[in-house]
PDB file of C-alpha atoms and ligand atoms in Angstrom:
ATOM      1  CA  MET A  25      65.714   0.847  -5.153  1.00 90.00           C
ATOM      2  CA  HIS A  26      68.837   0.365  -3.078  1.00 95.00           C
ATOM      3  CA  ILE A  27      68.357   2.350   0.110  1.00 95.00           C
ATOM      4  CA  ALA A  28      70.529   2.623   3.221  1.00 96.00           C
ATOM      5  CA  LEU A  29      69.030   3.812   6.517  1.00 96.00           C
ATOM      6  CA  LEU A  30      71.252   5.875   8.760  1.00 97.00           C
ATOM      7  CA  GLY A  31      70.528   6.960  12.324  1.00 97.00           C
ATOM      8  CA  PRO A  32      71.458   6.399  15.967  1.00 96.00           C
ATOM      9  CA  CYS A  33      70.383   3.291  17.858  1.00 95.00           C
ATOM     10  CA  GLY A  34      66.663   3.524  18.616  1.00 93.00           C
ATOM     11  CA  ALA A  35      65.958   6.093  15.888  1.00 95.00           C
ATOM     12  CA  GLY A  36      63.374   3.732  14.400  1.00 93.00           C
ATOM     13  CA  LYS A  37      65.495   2.321  11.567  1.00 94.00           C
ATOM     14  CA  GLY A  38      64.225  -1.222  12.108  1.00 91.00           C
ATOM     15  CA  SER A  39      60.571  -0.186  12.571  1.00 88.00           C
ATOM     16  CA  HIS A  40      60.471   1.914   9.407  1.00 91.00           C
ATOM     17  CA  ALA A  41      62.773  -0.193   7.231  1.00 92.00           C
ATOM     18  CA  ALA A  42      60.497  -3.202   7.756  1.00 90.00           C
ATOM     19  CA  LYS A  43      57.444  -1.191   6.666  1.00 88.00           C
ATOM     20  CA  LEU A  44      59.245   0.304   3.660  1.00 90.00           C
ATOM     21  CA  ALA A  45      60.420  -3.132   2.584  1.00 92.00           C
ATOM     22  CA  THR A  46      56.889  -4.552   2.724  1.00 91.00           C
ATOM     23  CA  ARG A  47      55.279  -1.559   1.034  1.00 88.00           C
ATOM     24  CA  PHE A  48      57.780  -1.286  -1.821  1.00 88.00           C
ATOM     25  CA  GLU A  49      58.580  -5.036  -2.071  1.00 91.00           C
ATOM     26  CA  MET A  50      62.248  -4.788  -1.193  1.00 93.00           C
ATOM     27  CA  LEU A  51      64.402  -6.974   1.020  1.00 96.00           C
ATOM     28  CA  HIS A  52      65.151  -5.700   4.550  1.00 95.00           C
ATOM     29  CA  VAL A  53      68.786  -6.402   5.457  1.00 96.00           C
ATOM     30  CA  VAL A  54      69.804  -5.590   9.061  1.00 95.00           C
ATOM     31  CA  SER A  55      73.510  -5.787   9.850  1.00 95.00           C
ATOM     32  CA  GLY A  56      72.862  -6.155  13.603  1.00 94.00           C
ATOM     33  CA  GLU A  57      70.437  -8.985  12.864  1.00 93.00           C
ATOM     34  CA  LEU A  58      73.045 -10.809  10.747  1.00 95.00           C
ATOM     35  CA  PHE A  59      75.364 -10.678  13.757  1.00 95.00           C
ATOM     36  CA  ARG A  60      72.617 -11.820  16.150  1.00 92.00           C
ATOM     37  CA  ALA A  61      71.739 -14.747  13.829  1.00 93.00           C
ATOM     38  CA  ASN A  62      75.421 -15.749  13.820  1.00 93.00           C
ATOM     39  CA  LEU A  63      75.493 -15.528  17.598  1.00 93.00           C
ATOM     40  CA  GLU A  64      72.371 -17.676  17.900  1.00 92.00           C
ATOM     41  CA  LYS A  65      74.175 -20.354  15.844  1.00 95.00           C
ATOM     42  CA  ARG A  66      77.353 -19.758  17.880  1.00 94.00           C
ATOM     43  CA  THR A  67      79.513 -19.217  14.783  1.00 94.00           C
ATOM     44  CA  ALA A  68      83.011 -17.698  15.115  1.00 92.00           C
ATOM     45  CA  VAL A  69      81.726 -14.437  13.578  1.00 91.00           C
ATOM     46  CA  GLY A  70      78.834 -14.286  16.062  1.00 93.00           C
ATOM     47  CA  LEU A  71      80.998 -14.973  19.099  1.00 94.00           C
ATOM     48  CA  LEU A  72      83.562 -12.363  18.064  1.00 94.00           C
ATOM     49  CA  ALA A  73      80.861  -9.791  17.253  1.00 94.00           C
ATOM     50  CA  ARG A  74      79.232 -10.291  20.633  1.00 93.00           C
ATOM     51  CA  SER A  75      82.134  -8.805  22.570  1.00 92.00           C
ATOM     52  CA  TYR A  76      81.825  -5.570  20.569  1.00 96.00           C
ATOM     53  CA  MET A  77      78.012  -5.473  20.667  1.00 95.00           C
ATOM     54  CA  ASP A  78      77.966  -5.957  24.453  1.00 93.00           C
ATOM     55  CA  ARG A  79      80.268  -2.950  24.846  1.00 94.00           C
ATOM     56  CA  GLY A  80      78.233  -0.793  22.430  1.00 95.00           C
ATOM     57  CA  GLU A  81      81.146  -0.652  20.003  1.00 97.00           C
ATOM     58  CA  LEU A  82      81.236  -1.314  16.286  1.00 97.00           C
ATOM     59  CA  VAL A  83      82.319  -4.735  15.069  1.00 97.00           C
ATOM     60  CA  PRO A  84      85.553  -4.354  12.997  1.00 97.00           C
ATOM     61  CA  ASP A  85      85.008  -3.112   9.445  1.00 97.00           C
ATOM     62  CA  ASP A  86      86.577  -6.086   7.611  1.00 95.00           C
ATOM     63  CA  LEU A  87      84.331  -8.618   9.353  1.00 95.00           C
ATOM     64  CA  THR A  88      81.200  -6.510   8.842  1.00 96.00           C
ATOM     65  CA  GLU A  89      81.934  -5.731   5.199  1.00 96.00           C
ATOM     66  CA  ALA A  90      82.557  -9.399   4.327  1.00 94.00           C
ATOM     67  CA  MET A  91      79.289 -10.413   5.985  1.00 94.00           C
ATOM     68  CA  VAL A  92      77.262  -7.732   4.164  1.00 96.00           C
ATOM     69  CA  GLU A  93      78.979  -8.444   0.839  1.00 95.00           C
ATOM     70  CA  GLU A  94      78.009 -12.122   1.108  1.00 94.00           C
ATOM     71  CA  ARG A  95      74.399 -11.175   1.954  1.00 95.00           C
ATOM     72  CA  LEU A  96      74.044  -8.691  -0.916  1.00 96.00           C
ATOM     73  CA  ALA A  97      75.368 -11.255  -3.407  1.00 94.00           C
ATOM     74  CA  ARG A  98      72.322 -13.497  -2.866  1.00 95.00           C
ATOM     75  CA  PRO A  99      69.605 -13.496  -5.566  1.00 95.00           C
ATOM     76  CA  ASP A 100      66.812 -12.326  -3.228  1.00 95.00           C
ATOM     77  CA  THR A 101      68.353  -8.815  -3.188  1.00 94.00           C
ATOM     78  CA  GLN A 102      67.724  -8.350  -6.913  1.00 92.00           C
ATOM     79  CA  ALA A 103      64.299  -6.709  -6.416  1.00 90.00           C
ATOM     80  CA  GLY A 104      65.965  -4.001  -4.311  1.00 94.00           C
ATOM     81  CA  PHE A 105      66.876  -3.680  -0.637  1.00 96.00           C
ATOM     82  CA  VAL A 106      66.710  -1.499   2.445  1.00 96.00           C
ATOM     83  CA  LEU A 107      70.028  -1.743   4.233  1.00 97.00           C
ATOM     84  CA  ASP A 108      69.492  -1.079   7.952  1.00 96.00           C
ATOM     85  CA  GLY A 109      72.588  -0.351  10.045  1.00 96.00           C
ATOM     86  CA  PHE A 110      75.218  -0.514   7.305  1.00 97.00           C
ATOM     87  CA  PRO A 111      77.340   1.456   6.553  1.00 98.00           C
ATOM     88  CA  ARG A 112      78.367   2.940   9.910  1.00 98.00           C
ATOM     89  CA  THR A 113      81.895   4.163   9.149  1.00 98.00           C
ATOM     90  CA  LEU A 114      83.481   5.981   6.233  1.00 98.00           C
ATOM     91  CA  ALA A 115      85.439   2.821   5.377  1.00 98.00           C
ATOM     92  CA  GLN A 116      82.173   0.821   5.255  1.00 98.00           C
ATOM     93  CA  ALA A 117      80.583   3.485   3.021  1.00 98.00           C
ATOM     94  CA  GLU A 118      83.450   3.171   0.571  1.00 98.00           C
ATOM     95  CA  ALA A 119      83.311  -0.635   0.744  1.00 98.00           C
ATOM     96  CA  LEU A 120      79.567  -0.556   0.040  1.00 98.00           C
ATOM     97  CA  SER A 121      80.078   1.575  -3.011  1.00 97.00           C
ATOM     98  CA  ASP A 122      82.720  -0.915  -4.285  1.00 97.00           C
ATOM     99  CA  ILE A 123      80.524  -3.950  -3.518  1.00 96.00           C
ATOM    100  CA  LEU A 124      77.581  -2.434  -5.411  1.00 96.00           C
ATOM    101  CA  ALA A 125      79.762  -1.323  -8.329  1.00 96.00           C
ATOM    102  CA  GLN A 126      81.018  -4.915  -8.715  1.00 95.00           C
ATOM    103  CA  GLN A 127      77.372  -6.003  -8.885  1.00 93.00           C
ATOM    104  CA  HIS A 128      76.572  -3.224 -11.411  1.00 95.00           C
ATOM    105  CA  ARG A 129      74.344  -1.466  -8.888  1.00 95.00           C
ATOM    106  CA  GLN A 130      74.507   1.762  -6.941  1.00 94.00           C
ATOM    107  CA  LEU A 131      72.856   3.345  -3.907  1.00 95.00           C
ATOM    108  CA  THR A 132      69.622   5.157  -4.764  1.00 94.00           C
ATOM    109  CA  SER A 133      69.538   7.140  -1.529  1.00 93.00           C
ATOM    110  CA  VAL A 134      70.459   7.272   2.147  1.00 96.00           C
ATOM    111  CA  LEU A 135      67.598   8.068   4.518  1.00 95.00           C
ATOM    112  CA  TYR A 136      68.871   9.620   7.748  1.00 96.00           C
ATOM    113  CA  ILE A 137      66.387   9.338  10.626  1.00 97.00           C
ATOM    114  CA  SER A 138      67.277  12.005  13.198  1.00 97.00           C
ATOM    115  CA  VAL A 139      66.285  11.747  16.873  1.00 96.00           C
ATOM    116  CA  VAL A 140      67.781  13.506  19.933  1.00 95.00           C
ATOM    117  CA  ASP A 141      69.736  11.421  22.457  1.00 94.00           C
ATOM    118  CA  GLN A 142      67.319  11.891  25.404  1.00 91.00           C
ATOM    119  CA  GLU A 143      64.465  10.351  23.414  1.00 93.00           C
ATOM    120  CA  ILE A 144      66.649   7.372  22.416  1.00 94.00           C
ATOM    121  CA  VAL A 145      67.208   6.306  26.019  1.00 92.00           C
ATOM    122  CA  THR A 146      63.434   6.260  26.685  1.00 90.00           C
ATOM    123  CA  ARG A 147      62.744   4.317  23.501  1.00 93.00           C
ATOM    124  CA  LEU A 148      65.379   1.631  24.004  1.00 94.00           C
ATOM    125  CA  ALA A 149      64.700   1.120  27.710  1.00 92.00           C
ATOM    126  CA  GLY A 150      61.091   0.198  26.825  1.00 93.00           C
ATOM    127  CA  ARG A 151      61.786  -1.778  23.667  1.00 94.00           C
ATOM    128  CA  ARG A 152      60.867  -5.444  23.426  1.00 96.00           C
ATOM    129  CA  ILE A 153      61.627  -7.684  20.427  1.00 95.00           C
ATOM    130  CA  CYS A 154      59.888 -10.836  19.266  1.00 96.00           C
ATOM    131  CA  ARG A 155      62.272 -13.709  19.803  1.00 92.00           C
ATOM    132  CA  ASN A 156      60.835 -15.461  16.756  1.00 92.00           C
ATOM    133  CA  CYS A 157      60.217 -12.844  13.997  1.00 91.00           C
ATOM    134  CA  GLN A 158      62.177  -9.876  15.479  1.00 88.00           C
ATOM    135  CA  ALA A 159      59.183  -7.470  15.272  1.00 90.00           C
ATOM    136  CA  PRO A 160      59.879  -4.468  17.560  1.00 90.00           C
ATOM    137  CA  TYR A 161      57.460  -3.285  20.291  1.00 93.00           C
ATOM    138  CA  HIS A 162      57.559  -0.636  22.994  1.00 93.00           C
ATOM    139  CA  LEU A 163      55.996  -1.049  26.435  1.00 94.00           C
ATOM    140  CA  THR A 164      54.444   2.461  26.189  1.00 92.00           C
ATOM    141  CA  PHE A 165      54.534   3.631  22.557  1.00 89.00           C
ATOM    142  CA  LYS A 166      53.727   0.362  20.781  1.00 91.00           C
ATOM    143  CA  PRO A 167      52.536  -2.284  23.247  1.00 94.00           C
ATOM    144  CA  PRO A 168      51.478  -5.708  21.977  1.00 96.00           C
ATOM    145  CA  ALA A 169      47.768  -6.617  22.240  1.00 97.00           C
ATOM    146  CA  GLN A 170      48.670  -9.295  24.829  1.00 96.00           C
ATOM    147  CA  ALA A 171      51.541  -8.562  27.242  1.00 95.00           C
ATOM    148  CA  GLY A 172      54.740 -10.403  26.309  1.00 96.00           C
ATOM    149  CA  ILE A 173      53.321 -11.952  23.104  1.00 97.00           C
ATOM    150  CA  CYS A 174      54.042 -10.902  19.508  1.00 97.00           C
ATOM    151  CA  ASP A 175      50.944  -9.694  17.588  1.00 97.00           C
ATOM    152  CA  VAL A 176      52.418 -10.973  14.319  1.00 95.00           C
ATOM    153  CA  CYS A 177      53.499 -14.539  15.098  1.00 96.00           C
ATOM    154  CA  GLY A 178      52.625 -15.247  18.745  1.00 97.00           C
ATOM    155  CA  GLY A 179      56.322 -15.495  19.698  1.00 97.00           C
ATOM    156  CA  ALA A 180      57.646 -14.467  23.117  1.00 97.00           C
ATOM    157  CA  LEU A 181      58.870 -10.873  23.513  1.00 97.00           C
ATOM    158  CA  GLU A 182      62.259 -10.250  25.094  1.00 96.00           C
ATOM    159  CA  GLN A 183      64.627  -7.396  25.883  1.00 95.00           C
ATOM    160  CA  ARG A 184      67.815  -7.157  23.810  1.00 92.00           C
ATOM    161  CA  ALA A 185      71.045  -7.662  25.794  1.00 90.00           C
ATOM    162  CA  ASP A 186      72.423  -4.304  24.584  1.00 92.00           C
ATOM    163  CA  ASP A 187      69.288  -2.337  25.599  1.00 94.00           C
ATOM    164  CA  ASN A 188      70.594  -1.520  29.096  1.00 92.00           C
ATOM    165  CA  PRO A 189      71.421   2.085  30.133  1.00 91.00           C
ATOM    166  CA  ALA A 190      75.244   1.728  30.115  1.00 93.00           C
ATOM    167  CA  THR A 191      75.366   0.045  26.682  1.00 94.00           C
ATOM    168  CA  ILE A 192      72.804   2.465  25.217  1.00 94.00           C
ATOM    169  CA  ARG A 193      75.054   5.386  26.296  1.00 94.00           C
ATOM    170  CA  ALA A 194      78.081   3.660  24.729  1.00 96.00           C
ATOM    171  CA  ARG A 195      76.175   3.009  21.460  1.00 96.00           C
ATOM    172  CA  LEU A 196      75.184   6.683  21.256  1.00 97.00           C
ATOM    173  CA  LYS A 197      78.793   7.737  21.823  1.00 97.00           C
ATOM    174  CA  THR A 198      79.898   5.361  19.067  1.00 97.00           C
ATOM    175  CA  PHE A 199      77.253   6.784  16.711  1.00 97.00           C
ATOM    176  CA  HIS A 200      78.394  10.390  17.228  1.00 97.00           C
ATOM    177  CA  ALA A 201      82.094   9.529  16.888  1.00 98.00           C
ATOM    178  CA  GLN A 202      82.062   7.057  14.004  1.00 97.00           C
ATOM    179  CA  THR A 203      78.755   7.129  12.132  1.00 98.00           C
ATOM    180  CA  ALA A 204      77.645  10.783  12.248  1.00 97.00           C
ATOM    181  CA  PRO A 205      80.420  11.806   9.765  1.00 98.00           C
ATOM    182  CA  LEU A 206      78.482   9.809   7.149  1.00 98.00           C
ATOM    183  CA  ILE A 207      75.713  12.441   7.248  1.00 98.00           C
ATOM    184  CA  GLN A 208      78.033  15.013   5.671  1.00 97.00           C
ATOM    185  CA  TYR A 209      79.619  12.365   3.411  1.00 97.00           C
ATOM    186  CA  TYR A 210      76.300  11.386   1.836  1.00 97.00           C
ATOM    187  CA  LYS A 211      75.055  14.988   1.793  1.00 96.00           C
ATOM    188  CA  ALA A 212      78.112  15.935  -0.285  1.00 97.00           C
ATOM    189  CA  ALA A 213      77.375  12.989  -2.599  1.00 95.00           C
ATOM    190  CA  GLY A 214      73.802  14.293  -3.100  1.00 93.00           C
ATOM    191  CA  LEU A 215      72.320  11.069  -1.682  1.00 94.00           C
ATOM    192  CA  LEU A 216      71.087  12.139   1.763  1.00 95.00           C
ATOM    193  CA  LEU A 217      67.435  12.633   2.662  1.00 94.00           C
ATOM    194  CA  GLU A 218      66.873  13.647   6.297  1.00 95.00           C
ATOM    195  CA  ILE A 219      63.705  12.492   8.042  1.00 96.00           C
ATOM    196  CA  ASP A 220      62.622  13.953  11.369  1.00 97.00           C
ATOM    197  CA  GLY A 221      62.328  10.776  13.478  1.00 96.00           C
ATOM    198  CA  GLN A 222      60.509  12.454  16.370  1.00 95.00           C
ATOM    199  CA  GLY A 223      56.759  12.319  16.790  1.00 92.00           C
ATOM    200  CA  GLU A 224      54.310   9.448  16.750  1.00 90.00           C
ATOM    201  CA  VAL A 225      55.333   6.225  15.005  1.00 88.00           C
ATOM    202  CA  ALA A 226      52.554   6.612  12.391  1.00 90.00           C
ATOM    203  CA  VAL A 227      53.666  10.169  11.572  1.00 94.00           C
ATOM    204  CA  VAL A 228      57.313   9.168  11.127  1.00 94.00           C
ATOM    205  CA  LYS A 229      56.205   6.171   9.078  1.00 91.00           C
ATOM    206  CA  GLU A 230      54.350   8.482   6.690  1.00 93.00           C
ATOM    207  CA  ARG A 231      57.385  10.820   6.414  1.00 94.00           C
ATOM    208  CA  THR A 232      59.561   7.828   5.534  1.00 92.00           C
ATOM    209  CA  ALA A 233      57.095   6.471   2.969  1.00 90.00           C
ATOM    210  CA  ALA A 234      56.764   9.942   1.412  1.00 92.00           C
ATOM    211  CA  ALA A 235      60.556  10.119   1.032  1.00 90.00           C
ATOM    212  CA  ALA A 236      60.562   6.694  -0.671  1.00 86.00           C
ATOM    213  CA  ARG A 237      57.751   7.756  -3.010  1.00 87.00           C
ATOM    214  CA  ARG A 238      59.756  10.853  -3.999  1.00 86.00           C
ATOM    215  CA  LEU A 239      62.643   8.552  -4.906  1.00 84.00           C
ATOM    216  CA  LEU A 240      60.448   6.217  -6.940  1.00 78.00           C
ATOM    217  CA  TYR A 241      58.487   8.970  -8.706  1.00 77.00           C
ATOM    218  CA  PRO A 242      60.828  11.978  -8.777  1.00 73.00           C
TER     219      PRO A 242
HETATM  220  P1  AP5 B 330      71.634  -2.911  15.376  1.00 65.30           P
HETATM  221  O1  AP5 B 330      70.911  -4.159  15.619  1.00 65.30           O
HETATM  222  O2  AP5 B 330      71.684  -2.355  13.998  1.00 65.30           O
HETATM  223  O3  AP5 B 330      71.103  -1.844  16.416  1.00 65.30           O
HETATM  224  P2  AP5 B 330      71.097  -0.248  16.409  1.00 65.30           P
HETATM  225  O4  AP5 B 330      71.631   0.479  15.263  1.00 65.30           O
HETATM  226  O5  AP5 B 330      71.715   0.059  17.713  1.00 65.30           O
HETATM  227  O6  AP5 B 330      69.634   0.098  16.226  1.00 65.30           O
HETATM  228  P3  AP5 B 330      68.453  -0.442  17.029  1.00 65.30           P
HETATM  229  O7  AP5 B 330      68.010  -1.765  16.480  1.00 65.30           O
HETATM  230  O8  AP5 B 330      68.766  -0.406  18.513  1.00 65.30           O
HETATM  231  O9  AP5 B 330      67.350   0.687  16.801  1.00 65.30           O
HETATM  232  P4  AP5 B 330      66.462   1.057  15.550  1.00 65.30           P
HETATM  233  O10 AP5 B 330      66.935   2.352  14.984  1.00 65.30           O
HETATM  234  O11 AP5 B 330      66.312  -0.096  14.613  1.00 65.30           O
HETATM  235  O12 AP5 B 330      65.105   1.365  16.314  1.00 65.30           O
HETATM  236  P5  AP5 B 330      63.734   0.530  16.422  1.00 65.30           P
HETATM  237  O13 AP5 B 330      62.961   0.627  15.169  1.00 65.30           O
HETATM  238  O14 AP5 B 330      63.954  -0.838  16.996  1.00 65.30           O
HETATM  239  O15 AP5 B 330      73.168  -3.059  15.828  1.00 65.30           O
HETATM  240  C1  AP5 B 330      73.514  -3.670  17.067  1.00 65.30           C
HETATM  241  C2  AP5 B 330      75.020  -3.770  17.195  1.00 65.30           C
HETATM  242  O16 AP5 B 330      75.563  -4.571  16.116  1.00 65.30           O
HETATM  243  C3  AP5 B 330      75.796  -2.450  17.108  1.00 65.30           C
HETATM  244  O17 AP5 B 330      75.838  -1.776  18.349  1.00 65.30           O
HETATM  245  C4  AP5 B 330      77.184  -2.952  16.648  1.00 65.30           C
HETATM  246  O18 AP5 B 330      77.906  -3.487  17.719  1.00 65.30           O
HETATM  247  C5  AP5 B 330      76.831  -4.080  15.693  1.00 65.30           C
HETATM  248  N1  AP5 B 330      76.721  -3.586  14.301  1.00 65.30           N
HETATM  249  C6  AP5 B 330      75.592  -3.518  13.546  1.00 65.30           C
HETATM  250  N2  AP5 B 330      75.857  -3.003  12.333  1.00 65.30           N
HETATM  251  C7  AP5 B 330      77.182  -2.724  12.307  1.00 65.30           C
HETATM  252  C8  AP5 B 330      78.059  -2.145  11.348  1.00 65.30           C
HETATM  253  N3  AP5 B 330      77.612  -1.728  10.159  1.00 65.30           N
HETATM  254  N4  AP5 B 330      79.372  -2.026  11.660  1.00 65.30           N
HETATM  255  C9  AP5 B 330      79.844  -2.449  12.835  1.00 65.30           C
HETATM  256  N5  AP5 B 330      79.065  -2.978  13.815  1.00 65.30           N
HETATM  257  C10 AP5 B 330      77.743  -3.117  13.557  1.00 65.30           C
HETATM  258  O19 AP5 B 330      62.991   1.434  17.525  1.00 65.30           O
HETATM  259  C11 AP5 B 330      63.493   1.492  18.871  1.00 65.30           C
HETATM  260  C12 AP5 B 330      62.303   1.512  19.854  1.00 65.30           C
HETATM  261  O20 AP5 B 330      61.615   2.763  19.741  1.00 65.30           O
HETATM  262  C13 AP5 B 330      61.249   0.419  19.587  1.00 65.30           C
HETATM  263  O21 AP5 B 330      60.756  -0.013  20.815  1.00 65.30           O
HETATM  264  C14 AP5 B 330      60.157   1.149  18.793  1.00 65.30           C
HETATM  265  O22 AP5 B 330      58.871   0.571  18.997  1.00 65.30           O
HETATM  266  C15 AP5 B 330      60.240   2.565  19.380  1.00 65.30           C
HETATM  267  N6  AP5 B 330      59.935   3.614  18.412  1.00 65.30           N
HETATM  268  C16 AP5 B 330      60.305   3.668  17.095  1.00 65.30           C
HETATM  269  N7  AP5 B 330      59.875   4.812  16.536  1.00 65.30           N
HETATM  270  C17 AP5 B 330      59.242   5.507  17.529  1.00 65.30           C
HETATM  271  C18 AP5 B 330      58.584   6.776  17.595  1.00 65.30           C
HETATM  272  N8  AP5 B 330      58.476   7.575  16.516  1.00 65.30           N
HETATM  273  N9  AP5 B 330      58.076   7.177  18.783  1.00 65.30           N
HETATM  274  C19 AP5 B 330      58.168   6.370  19.881  1.00 65.30           C
HETATM  275  N10 AP5 B 330      58.754   5.167  19.879  1.00 65.30           N
HETATM  276  C20 AP5 B 330      59.287   4.736  18.735  1.00 65.30           C
END
């Protein structure tokens, strides 16, 4: 399966994509994570991307598309992938379709996780991420067993630089202006499956898994 996850920041894309990838043995590719890894290594791509990420804006299409194209060309994507955070513009959607066509593949489906803006602010303000393995936690909704420590790998939990109120508002604005048009685009292409992202994490997880099962066993 070649799945793309669409949704505003904090919708739960990362949480559910990771579970889907494990359950259905696919690779989890996160565009934001590719940028953060570049930033950690202080590459030119990472340093340029940072200025956009800090403002809650999208990194320019050409840079993002080249980075994703390089990642999808690697052999570990052959078993299938869950693309988390890409595409986010109509130009990126068209680029993705070209990239996959060149690799003799196509998108199986786009899962759109919908959540209202007010809920997003609460989720992101309380989010903590493992510095080591990137597992997401929430101070209220998904606390770690031991405060500040990752349950999975024992790494330290930290708050992402763009999870502050002003940048969260900017990211939501960017989503509505530039990414939301993809909902209609993929609906028209017959690829969109909408998942209600509100409710307890376990409930949304089951909705997402059920959607993936419908794709695998139509
Ligand atoms: P990216 O890293 O992709 O961030 P994002 O899209 O803003 O998404 P998030 O990671 O913030 O949220 P999520 O939906 O994964 O939610 P999560 O599962 O963590 O992108 C960062 C930046 O990189 C962008 O702003 C942009 O600048 C750049 N970028 C990336 N891709 C790009 C592209 N294609 N083009 C251009 N630029 C690009 O959950 C959030 C929190 O809520 C967690 O704490 C979680 O525990 C909690 N939670 C999850 N589900 C529930 C639930 N049901 N109930 C209660 N809490 C929940």
